[in-house]
Short mmCIF file of C-alpha atoms in Angstrom, two decimals:
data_model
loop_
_atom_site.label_atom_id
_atom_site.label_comp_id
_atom_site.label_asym_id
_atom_site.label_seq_id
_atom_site.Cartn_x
_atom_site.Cartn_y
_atom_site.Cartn_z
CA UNK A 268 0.00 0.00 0.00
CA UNK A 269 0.68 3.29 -0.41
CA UNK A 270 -0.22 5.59 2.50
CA UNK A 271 1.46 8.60 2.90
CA UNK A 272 3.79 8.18 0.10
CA UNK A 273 3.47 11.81 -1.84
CA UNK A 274 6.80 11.30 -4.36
CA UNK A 275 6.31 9.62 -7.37
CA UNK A 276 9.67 8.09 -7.80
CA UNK A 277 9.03 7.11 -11.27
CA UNK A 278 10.53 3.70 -11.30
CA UNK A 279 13.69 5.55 -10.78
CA UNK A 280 16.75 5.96 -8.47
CA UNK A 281 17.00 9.45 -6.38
CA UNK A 282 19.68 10.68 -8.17
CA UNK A 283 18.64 9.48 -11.32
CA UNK A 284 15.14 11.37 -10.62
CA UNK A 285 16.89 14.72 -9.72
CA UNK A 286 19.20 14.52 -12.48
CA UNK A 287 15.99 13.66 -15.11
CA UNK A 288 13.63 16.91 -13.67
CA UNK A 289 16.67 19.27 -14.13
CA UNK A 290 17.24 18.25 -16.91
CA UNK A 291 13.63 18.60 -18.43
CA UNK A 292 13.26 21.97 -15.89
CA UNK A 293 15.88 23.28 -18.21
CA UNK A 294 13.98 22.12 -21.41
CA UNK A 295 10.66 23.65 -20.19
CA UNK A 296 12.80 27.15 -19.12
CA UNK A 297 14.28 27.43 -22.99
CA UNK A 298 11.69 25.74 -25.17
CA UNK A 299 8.66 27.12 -22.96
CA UNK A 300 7.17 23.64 -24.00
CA UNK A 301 7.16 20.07 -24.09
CA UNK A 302 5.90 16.94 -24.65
CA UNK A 303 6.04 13.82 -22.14
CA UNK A 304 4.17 11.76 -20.15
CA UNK A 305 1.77 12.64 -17.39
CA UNK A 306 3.60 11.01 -14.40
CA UNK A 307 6.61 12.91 -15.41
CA UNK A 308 4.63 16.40 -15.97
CA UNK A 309 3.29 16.38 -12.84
CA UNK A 310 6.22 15.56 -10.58
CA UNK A 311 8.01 18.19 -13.15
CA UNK A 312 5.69 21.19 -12.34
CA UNK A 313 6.23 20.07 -8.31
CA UNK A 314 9.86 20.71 -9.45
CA UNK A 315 9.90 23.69 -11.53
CA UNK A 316 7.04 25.74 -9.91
CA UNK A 317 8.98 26.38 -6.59
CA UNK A 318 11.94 27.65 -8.85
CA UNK A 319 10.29 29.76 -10.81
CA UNK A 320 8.90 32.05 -7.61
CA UNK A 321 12.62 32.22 -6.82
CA UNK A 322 13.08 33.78 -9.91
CA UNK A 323 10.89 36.68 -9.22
CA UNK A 324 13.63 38.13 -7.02
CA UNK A 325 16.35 38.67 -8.65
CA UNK A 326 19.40 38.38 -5.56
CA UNK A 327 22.36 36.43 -5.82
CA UNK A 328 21.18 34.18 -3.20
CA UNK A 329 17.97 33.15 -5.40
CA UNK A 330 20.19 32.79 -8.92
CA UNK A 331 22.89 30.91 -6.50
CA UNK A 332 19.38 28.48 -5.37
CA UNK A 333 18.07 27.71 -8.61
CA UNK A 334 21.63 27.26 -10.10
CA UNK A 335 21.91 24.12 -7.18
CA UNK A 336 19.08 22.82 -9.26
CA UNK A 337 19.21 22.99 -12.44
CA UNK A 338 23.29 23.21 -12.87
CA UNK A 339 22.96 25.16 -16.40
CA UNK A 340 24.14 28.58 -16.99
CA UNK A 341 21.79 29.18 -20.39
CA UNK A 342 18.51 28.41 -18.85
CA UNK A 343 19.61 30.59 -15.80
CA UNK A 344 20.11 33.32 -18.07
CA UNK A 345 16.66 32.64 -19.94
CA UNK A 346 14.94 32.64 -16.16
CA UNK A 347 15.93 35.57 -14.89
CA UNK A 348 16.21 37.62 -17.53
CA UNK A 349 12.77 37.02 -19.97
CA UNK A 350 10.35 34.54 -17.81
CA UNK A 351 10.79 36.52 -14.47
CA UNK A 352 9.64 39.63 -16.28
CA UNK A 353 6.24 38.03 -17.55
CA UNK A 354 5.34 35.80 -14.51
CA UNK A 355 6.25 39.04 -11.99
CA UNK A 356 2.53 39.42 -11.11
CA UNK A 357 1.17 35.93 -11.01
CA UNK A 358 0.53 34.76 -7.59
CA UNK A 359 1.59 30.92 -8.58
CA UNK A 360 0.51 28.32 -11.26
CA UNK A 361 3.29 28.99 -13.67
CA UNK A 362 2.54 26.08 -15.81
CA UNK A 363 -0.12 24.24 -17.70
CA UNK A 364 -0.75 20.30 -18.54
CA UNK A 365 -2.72 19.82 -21.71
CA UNK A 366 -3.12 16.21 -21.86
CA UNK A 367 -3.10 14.51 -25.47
CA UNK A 368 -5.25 12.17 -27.17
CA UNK A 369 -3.02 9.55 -28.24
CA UNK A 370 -0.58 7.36 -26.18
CA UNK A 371 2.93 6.00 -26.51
CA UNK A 372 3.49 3.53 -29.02
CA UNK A 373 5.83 1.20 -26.98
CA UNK A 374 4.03 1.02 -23.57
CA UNK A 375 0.96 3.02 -24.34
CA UNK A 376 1.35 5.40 -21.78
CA UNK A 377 -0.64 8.63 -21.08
CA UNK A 378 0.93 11.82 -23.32
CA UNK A 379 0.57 15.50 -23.07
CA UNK A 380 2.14 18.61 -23.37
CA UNK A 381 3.75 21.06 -20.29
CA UNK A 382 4.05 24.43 -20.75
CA UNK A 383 4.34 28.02 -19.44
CA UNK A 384 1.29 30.04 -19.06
CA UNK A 385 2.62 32.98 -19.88
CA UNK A 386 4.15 32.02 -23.28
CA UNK A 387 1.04 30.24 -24.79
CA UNK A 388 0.62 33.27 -27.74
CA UNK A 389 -2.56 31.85 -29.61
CA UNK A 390 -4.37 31.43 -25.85
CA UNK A 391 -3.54 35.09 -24.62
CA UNK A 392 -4.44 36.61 -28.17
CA UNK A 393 -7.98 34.92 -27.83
CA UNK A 394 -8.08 35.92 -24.17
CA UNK A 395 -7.66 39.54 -25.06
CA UNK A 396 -9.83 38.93 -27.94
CA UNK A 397 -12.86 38.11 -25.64
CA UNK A 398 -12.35 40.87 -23.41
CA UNK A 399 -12.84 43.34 -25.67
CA UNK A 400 -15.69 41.56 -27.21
CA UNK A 401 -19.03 43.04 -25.64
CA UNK A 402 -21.24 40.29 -24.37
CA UNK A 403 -24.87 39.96 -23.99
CA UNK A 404 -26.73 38.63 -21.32
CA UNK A 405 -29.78 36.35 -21.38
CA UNK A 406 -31.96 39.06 -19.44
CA UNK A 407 -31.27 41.45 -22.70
CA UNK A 408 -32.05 38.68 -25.37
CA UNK A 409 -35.61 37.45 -23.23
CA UNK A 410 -36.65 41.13 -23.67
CA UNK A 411 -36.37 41.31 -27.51
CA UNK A 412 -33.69 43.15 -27.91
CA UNK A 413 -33.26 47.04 -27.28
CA UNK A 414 -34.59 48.25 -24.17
CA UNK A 415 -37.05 51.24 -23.99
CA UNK A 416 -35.42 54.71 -22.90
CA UNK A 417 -36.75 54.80 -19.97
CA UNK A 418 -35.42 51.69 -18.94
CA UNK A 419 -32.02 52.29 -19.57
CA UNK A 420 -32.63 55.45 -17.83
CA UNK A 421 -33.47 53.82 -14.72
CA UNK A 422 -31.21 50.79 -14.72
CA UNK A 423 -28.37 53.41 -15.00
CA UNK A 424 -29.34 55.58 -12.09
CA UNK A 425 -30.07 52.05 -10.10
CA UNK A 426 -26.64 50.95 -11.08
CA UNK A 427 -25.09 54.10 -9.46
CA UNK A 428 -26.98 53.59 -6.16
CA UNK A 429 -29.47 56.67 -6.41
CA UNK A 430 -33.33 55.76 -6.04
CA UNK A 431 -35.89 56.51 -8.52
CA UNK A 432 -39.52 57.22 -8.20
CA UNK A 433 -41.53 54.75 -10.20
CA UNK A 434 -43.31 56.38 -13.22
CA UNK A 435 -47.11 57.57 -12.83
CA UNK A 436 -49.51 55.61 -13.14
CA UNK A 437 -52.74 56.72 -15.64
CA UNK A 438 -55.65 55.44 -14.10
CA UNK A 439 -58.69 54.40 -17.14
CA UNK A 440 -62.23 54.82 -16.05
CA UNK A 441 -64.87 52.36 -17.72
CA UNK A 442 -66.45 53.70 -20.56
CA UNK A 443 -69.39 55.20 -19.57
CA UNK A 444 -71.58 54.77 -23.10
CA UNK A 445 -73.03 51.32 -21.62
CA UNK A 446 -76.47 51.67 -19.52
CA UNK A 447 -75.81 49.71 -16.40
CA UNK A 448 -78.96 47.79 -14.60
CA UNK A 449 -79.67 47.85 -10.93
CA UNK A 450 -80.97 44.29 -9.96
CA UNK A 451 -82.51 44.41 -6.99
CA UNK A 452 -82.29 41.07 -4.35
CA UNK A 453 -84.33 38.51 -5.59
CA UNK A 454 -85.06 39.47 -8.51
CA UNK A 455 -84.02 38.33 -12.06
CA UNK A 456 -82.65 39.98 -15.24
CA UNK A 457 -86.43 40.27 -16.97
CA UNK A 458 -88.25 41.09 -13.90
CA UNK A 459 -85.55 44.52 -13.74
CA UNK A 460 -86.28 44.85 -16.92
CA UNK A 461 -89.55 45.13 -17.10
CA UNK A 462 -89.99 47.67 -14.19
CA UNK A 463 -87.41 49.92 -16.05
CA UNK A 464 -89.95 49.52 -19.45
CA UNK A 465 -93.08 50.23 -16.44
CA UNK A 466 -91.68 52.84 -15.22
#
């Protein structure tokens, strides 16, 4: 069983393991992407995540940290001097899994794709994209479309907080052009009308 065992070792030897997520740390930091197997993207981003907060401050002490790791001057160079930059104001999740839809030929295990958030250009374009689109609500559609002026006139001083009196209401009286016919207790629709045509 496996209770409270959190490391994956991945069917490997410590060394062997440390060695392995450097080296694809290193891959991730120049290529901003690629492609492996699940087991080994997840215990990567456990890796890579921590190092790439260090990165964010930029002291000797931090490079000197990350260095201890990943033991290769280029992607050093590539962390602290481009990817700090872009990740400066996000509070943490550095880097994304997209899982694939086929498996390895050989042992047909699970593929996808790691990446950096930041560096994904055809996801932040349509990001952007949909912010500046203008989006309707259901509310808007249900109505048919444009709302009367009034409305909007009183939505928009709701919105700001400020109360509005309702608008007055006209009152219709019933048209007075019909005779009306007193019927008396008792008594039925011919009997009143026959004392009207007595009377």
């Amino acid at each position: 069983m496996r209770h409270g065992r959190k490391i994956n070792h991945l069917g490997r030897t410590t060394a062997h393991r440390h060695a392995m997520l450097s080296n694809m740390s290193s891959s991730l930091i120049l290529y901003k992407r690629i492609t492996t197997t699940v087991a080994k993207a997840k215990a990567l981003r456990k890796y890579i995540e921590p190092l790439l907060t260090k990165s964010k401050e930029d002291t000797t002490h931090s490079r000197r940290m990350v260095f201890a790791a990943l033991q290769d001057k280029e992607s050093i160079k590539e962390l602290f001097g481009t990817i700090s930059g872009k990740i400066a104001t996000r509070p943490g999740g550095y880097t994304r899994i997209l899982k694939l839809s086929d498996t390895r030929l050989g042992d047909n295990a699970e593929m996808c794709i790691i990446e950096l958030v930041d560096f994904n250009e055809t996801l932040l374009e349509a990001k952007s994209a949909a912010a500046e689109k203008t989006t309707t609500t259901r509310r808007s559609r249900s109505r048919g479309g444009k709302k009367a002026a009034g409305d909007t006139a009183t939505s928009a001083t709701e919105v700001k907080g400020e109360a509005v009196a309702p608008a007055a209401i006209v009152e219709q009286s019933a048209p007075t052009d019909t005779a009306t016919e007193t019927v008396k207790d008792g008594e039925s629709r011919e009997e009143a009308k026959a004392d009207e045509a007595g009377a």
